[in-house]
C-alpha cells in the first residue's frame, strides 16, 4: 500500500506525458494540413489573377483595334451581372479618343429595369446598327444617357459564351455622322466578338 500512491502518480505522469506528446503531434499535423490548404488556395488565386489579367489585356487590345479600324470615338463593353440572374449593367472595359467623355462612370450597377426596353434589345439582337440615336432609340433613359455623353450613332455587337446566352455587348460609338457602313462594321465586330466572348472576365 505504501507504494500505491507513488505508482498511481507515476502512471498519471506517464499518461499525461503520452497525451501531451500525442496532442502536440496531432496539432502539428493539423497545422501542416492547414498550411498546405492555405498554400494551395494562394496558388489557385494567383493562377486566377494571372489568367484574368491576361484575358483583360486581350479584351483591351481588341477594343483598341475596333476603335482604330472603325475610326470610332469610344468603344466599351456593357456587361450584365450577376450572370445567371442579371439585374444590373456595368462598364469596366473602355477605350476612347482623347477628349471624349467616358461611359464607365455613367454605367455602373445601372438597374436593367431603368433601361428595360434597351436591355431587351441588347440581349436578343446579335447586331444593332444605329445611325441616329435620337431617331432610332425608343428607350428614353438609354437615349438620354447616350446623348448626354455626345453619342450620335452607335454599332452594338452582342457577346455570348458556352454557358450564358448573353455576357455583354460591345458598343462602338461616334460623336458625329461619320459612321462606317454596316457591311464594313459587321466582319470587324464579328472577329472581335469571337476573340473576346469566351474569355471575357465576369463583372464583379
CSV table of C-alpha atoms in Angstrom, one decimal:
chain,number,residue,atom,x,y,z
A,1,UNK,CA,0.0,0.0,0.0
A,2,UNK,CA,2.9,2.3,0.8
A,3,UNK,CA,4.0,2.3,-2.9
A,4,UNK,CA,0.4,2.5,-4.4
A,5,UNK,CA,0.3,6.3,-4.3
A,6,UNK,CA,3.8,6.5,-5.9
A,7,UNK,CA,2.7,4.0,-8.6
A,8,UNK,CA,-0.5,5.9,-9.3
A,9,UNK,CA,1.4,9.2,-9.5
A,10,UNK,CA,3.9,7.6,-11.9
A,11,UNK,CA,1.2,6.1,-14.1
A,12,UNK,CA,-0.6,9.5,-14.1
A,13,UNK,CA,2.7,11.2,-15.1
A,14,UNK,CA,3.2,8.7,-17.9
A,15,UNK,CA,-0.4,9.1,-19.2
A,16,UNK,CA,-0.1,12.9,-19.1
A,17,UNK,CA,3.2,12.8,-20.9
A,18,UNK,CA,1.9,10.5,-23.6
A,19,UNK,CA,-1.2,12.6,-24.1
A,20,UNK,CA,0.9,15.7,-24.3
A,21,UNK,CA,3.1,14.2,-27.0
A,22,UNK,CA,0.0,12.9,-28.8
A,23,UNK,CA,-1.7,16.3,-28.7
A,24,UNK,CA,1.4,18.1,-29.9
A,25,UNK,CA,1.8,15.6,-32.8
A,26,UNK,CA,-1.9,16.0,-33.7
A,27,UNK,CA,-1.6,19.8,-33.6
A,28,UNK,CA,1.5,19.7,-35.8
A,29,UNK,CA,-0.3,17.5,-38.3
A,30,UNK,CA,-3.3,19.8,-38.3
A,31,UNK,CA,-1.1,22.9,-38.7
A,32,UNK,CA,0.7,21.2,-41.6
A,33,UNK,CA,-2.6,20.4,-43.4
A,34,UNK,CA,-3.8,24.0,-42.8
A,35,UNK,CA,-0.6,25.4,-44.2
A,36,UNK,CA,-0.9,23.2,-47.3
A,37,UNK,CA,-4.5,24.3,-47.8
A,38,UNK,CA,-3.6,27.9,-47.4
A,39,UNK,CA,-0.7,27.5,-49.9
A,40,UNK,CA,-2.9,25.7,-52.4
A,41,UNK,CA,-5.5,28.5,-52.1
A,42,UNK,CA,-2.9,31.2,-52.7
A,43,UNK,CA,-1.5,29.3,-55.7
A,44,UNK,CA,-5.0,28.9,-57.1
A,45,UNK,CA,-5.8,32.6,-56.6
A,46,UNK,CA,-2.5,33.6,-58.3
A,47,UNK,CA,-3.4,31.5,-61.3
A,48,UNK,CA,-6.9,33.0,-61.5
A,49,UNK,CA,-5.5,36.5,-61.1
A,50,UNK,CA,-2.9,35.9,-63.8
A,51,UNK,CA,-5.5,34.4,-66.2
A,52,UNK,CA,-7.8,37.4,-65.5
A,53,UNK,CA,-5.0,39.9,-66.2
A,54,UNK,CA,-4.1,38.0,-69.4
A,55,UNK,CA,-7.7,38.0,-70.5
A,56,UNK,CA,-8.1,41.7,-69.7
A,57,UNK,CA,-5.1,42.5,-71.9
A,58,UNK,CA,-6.6,40.7,-74.8
A,59,UNK,CA,-10.0,42.4,-74.3
A,60,UNK,CA,-8.5,45.9,-74.2
A,61,UNK,CA,-6.4,45.1,-77.3
A,62,UNK,CA,-9.5,44.1,-79.2
A,63,UNK,CA,-11.3,47.3,-78.2
A,64,UNK,CA,-8.3,49.5,-79.3
A,65,UNK,CA,-8.3,47.6,-82.6
A,66,UNK,CA,-12.0,48.3,-83.2
A,67,UNK,CA,-11.5,52.0,-82.3
A,68,UNK,CA,-8.8,52.2,-84.9
A,69,UNK,CA,-10.3,50.2,-87.7
A,70,UNK,CA,-13.8,51.8,-87.5
A,71,UNK,CA,-12.5,55.3,-86.7
A,72,UNK,CA,-14.8,55.4,-83.7
A,73,UNK,CA,-14.7,57.9,-80.8
A,74,UNK,CA,-15.4,55.5,-78.0
A,75,UNK,CA,-15.6,51.6,-77.6
A,76,UNK,CA,-16.7,49.8,-74.5
A,77,UNK,CA,-18.4,46.7,-73.2
A,78,UNK,CA,-21.6,46.7,-71.3
A,79,UNK,CA,-21.8,43.7,-69.1
A,80,UNK,CA,-25.0,42.3,-67.4
A,81,UNK,CA,-24.4,41.0,-63.9
A,82,UNK,CA,-24.6,38.8,-61.9
A,83,UNK,CA,-24.6,36.2,-64.6
A,84,UNK,CA,-27.4,33.8,-64.4
A,85,UNK,CA,-29.6,36.4,-62.5
A,86,UNK,CA,-28.9,39.5,-64.5
A,87,UNK,CA,-30.4,42.7,-63.0
A,88,UNK,CA,-27.7,45.3,-63.4
A,89,UNK,CA,-25.4,46.7,-66.2
A,90,UNK,CA,-21.9,48.0,-65.8
A,91,UNK,CA,-18.9,49.0,-67.9
A,92,UNK,CA,-15.3,48.0,-67.0
A,93,UNK,CA,-13.6,47.7,-70.4
A,94,UNK,CA,-13.5,51.0,-72.3
A,95,UNK,CA,-11.2,52.8,-74.7
A,96,UNK,CA,-11.7,56.2,-76.2
A,97,UNK,CA,-10.1,59.0,-78.2
A,98,UNK,CA,-8.5,61.9,-76.3
A,99,UNK,CA,-11.0,64.5,-75.2
A,100,UNK,CA,-14.0,62.1,-75.5
A,101,UNK,CA,-16.1,61.6,-72.3
A,102,UNK,CA,-16.1,58.1,-70.9
A,103,UNK,CA,-19.1,55.9,-70.1
A,104,UNK,CA,-17.5,53.8,-67.4
A,105,UNK,CA,-18.6,56.1,-64.6
A,106,UNK,CA,-22.1,56.6,-66.1
A,107,UNK,CA,-22.9,53.0,-66.4
A,108,UNK,CA,-22.1,51.4,-63.1
A,109,UNK,CA,-24.5,49.0,-61.4
A,110,UNK,CA,-27.3,50.5,-63.6
A,111,UNK,CA,-30.5,48.7,-62.9
A,112,UNK,CA,-31.7,47.0,-66.0
A,113,UNK,CA,-35.3,47.9,-65.1
A,114,UNK,CA,-34.4,51.5,-65.7
A,115,UNK,CA,-33.4,50.7,-69.4
A,116,UNK,CA,-35.7,47.7,-69.8
A,117,UNK,CA,-36.5,48.1,-73.5
A,118,UNK,CA,-32.9,48.8,-74.5
A,119,UNK,CA,-31.7,45.9,-72.3
A,120,UNK,CA,-34.1,43.6,-74.0
A,121,UNK,CA,-32.9,44.8,-77.4
A,122,UNK,CA,-29.3,44.2,-76.4
A,123,UNK,CA,-29.9,40.7,-75.1
A,124,UNK,CA,-31.9,39.4,-78.2
A,125,UNK,CA,-30.2,41.2,-81.1
A,126,UNK,CA,-26.8,39.9,-82.4
A,127,UNK,CA,-26.1,43.1,-84.2
A,128,UNK,CA,-27.6,46.6,-83.9
A,129,UNK,CA,-26.7,49.4,-86.3
A,130,UNK,CA,-28.0,52.8,-85.0
A,131,UNK,CA,-27.1,55.7,-87.4
A,132,UNK,CA,-29.1,58.2,-85.4
A,133,UNK,CA,-29.6,57.8,-81.6
A,134,UNK,CA,-32.4,60.4,-81.4
A,135,UNK,CA,-34.5,58.7,-84.1
A,136,UNK,CA,-33.7,55.0,-83.6
A,137,UNK,CA,-33.6,54.5,-79.8
A,138,UNK,CA,-37.0,54.3,-78.3
A,139,UNK,CA,-35.9,53.8,-74.6
A,140,UNK,CA,-35.9,57.3,-73.2
A,141,UNK,CA,-33.5,56.7,-70.4
A,142,UNK,CA,-31.0,55.0,-72.7
A,143,UNK,CA,-31.4,57.7,-75.3
A,144,UNK,CA,-30.7,60.4,-72.7
A,145,UNK,CA,-27.7,58.6,-71.3
A,146,UNK,CA,-26.1,58.1,-74.7
A,147,UNK,CA,-26.9,61.6,-75.9
A,148,UNK,CA,-25.6,63.3,-72.8
A,149,UNK,CA,-22.2,61.8,-73.5
A,150,UNK,CA,-22.1,63.1,-77.0
A,151,UNK,CA,-23.1,59.8,-78.8
A,152,UNK,CA,-24.8,60.5,-82.1
A,153,UNK,CA,-24.5,57.0,-83.6
A,154,UNK,CA,-23.7,53.5,-82.4
A,155,UNK,CA,-23.0,50.0,-83.5
A,156,UNK,CA,-23.6,47.3,-80.9
A,157,UNK,CA,-22.5,43.6,-81.1
A,158,UNK,CA,-23.8,41.0,-78.6
A,159,UNK,CA,-21.4,38.7,-76.8
A,160,UNK,CA,-22.3,35.2,-75.6
A,161,UNK,CA,-20.4,32.2,-74.4
A,162,UNK,CA,-21.0,28.5,-74.0
A,163,UNK,CA,-22.7,28.9,-70.6
A,164,UNK,CA,-24.7,32.1,-70.9
A,165,UNK,CA,-26.7,33.4,-73.9
A,166,UNK,CA,-25.7,37.0,-73.2
A,167,UNK,CA,-22.5,38.0,-71.4
A,168,UNK,CA,-22.2,41.6,-72.7
A,169,UNK,CA,-22.4,43.9,-75.7
A,170,UNK,CA,-19.6,45.8,-77.5
A,171,UNK,CA,-20.6,49.4,-78.0
A,172,UNK,CA,-18.9,51.3,-80.8
A,173,UNK,CA,-19.9,55.0,-80.6
A,174,UNK,CA,-19.5,58.0,-82.8
A,175,UNK,CA,-19.9,61.6,-81.9
A,176,UNK,CA,-20.7,62.7,-85.4
A,177,UNK,CA,-22.5,61.4,-88.6
A,178,UNK,CA,-19.2,59.8,-89.7
A,179,UNK,CA,-20.3,56.2,-89.1
A,180,UNK,CA,-18.9,53.4,-91.3
A,181,UNK,CA,-21.1,51.2,-93.4
A,182,UNK,CA,-22.8,48.3,-91.8
A,183,UNK,CA,-21.2,45.9,-94.2
A,184,UNK,CA,-17.8,47.2,-93.1
A,185,UNK,CA,-18.5,47.1,-89.4
A,186,UNK,CA,-20.1,43.6,-89.3
A,187,UNK,CA,-17.0,41.4,-90.0
A,188,UNK,CA,-14.7,43.6,-87.8
A,189,UNK,CA,-17.1,43.2,-84.8
A,190,UNK,CA,-17.7,39.5,-85.5
A,191,UNK,CA,-14.0,38.8,-85.3
A,192,UNK,CA,-13.6,40.9,-82.2
A,193,UNK,CA,-16.6,39.1,-80.5
A,194,UNK,CA,-15.1,35.7,-81.3
A,195,UNK,CA,-11.8,36.8,-79.7
A,196,UNK,CA,-13.5,38.3,-76.6
A,197,UNK,CA,-16.6,36.5,-75.6
A,198,UNK,CA,-15.1,33.2,-74.4
A,199,UNK,CA,-12.5,34.8,-72.2
A,200,UNK,CA,-14.4,37.9,-71.0
A,201,UNK,CA,-14.0,38.0,-67.2
A,202,UNK,CA,-17.3,38.2,-65.4
A,203,UNK,CA,-18.0,41.6,-63.9
A,204,UNK,CA,-17.9,41.6,-60.1
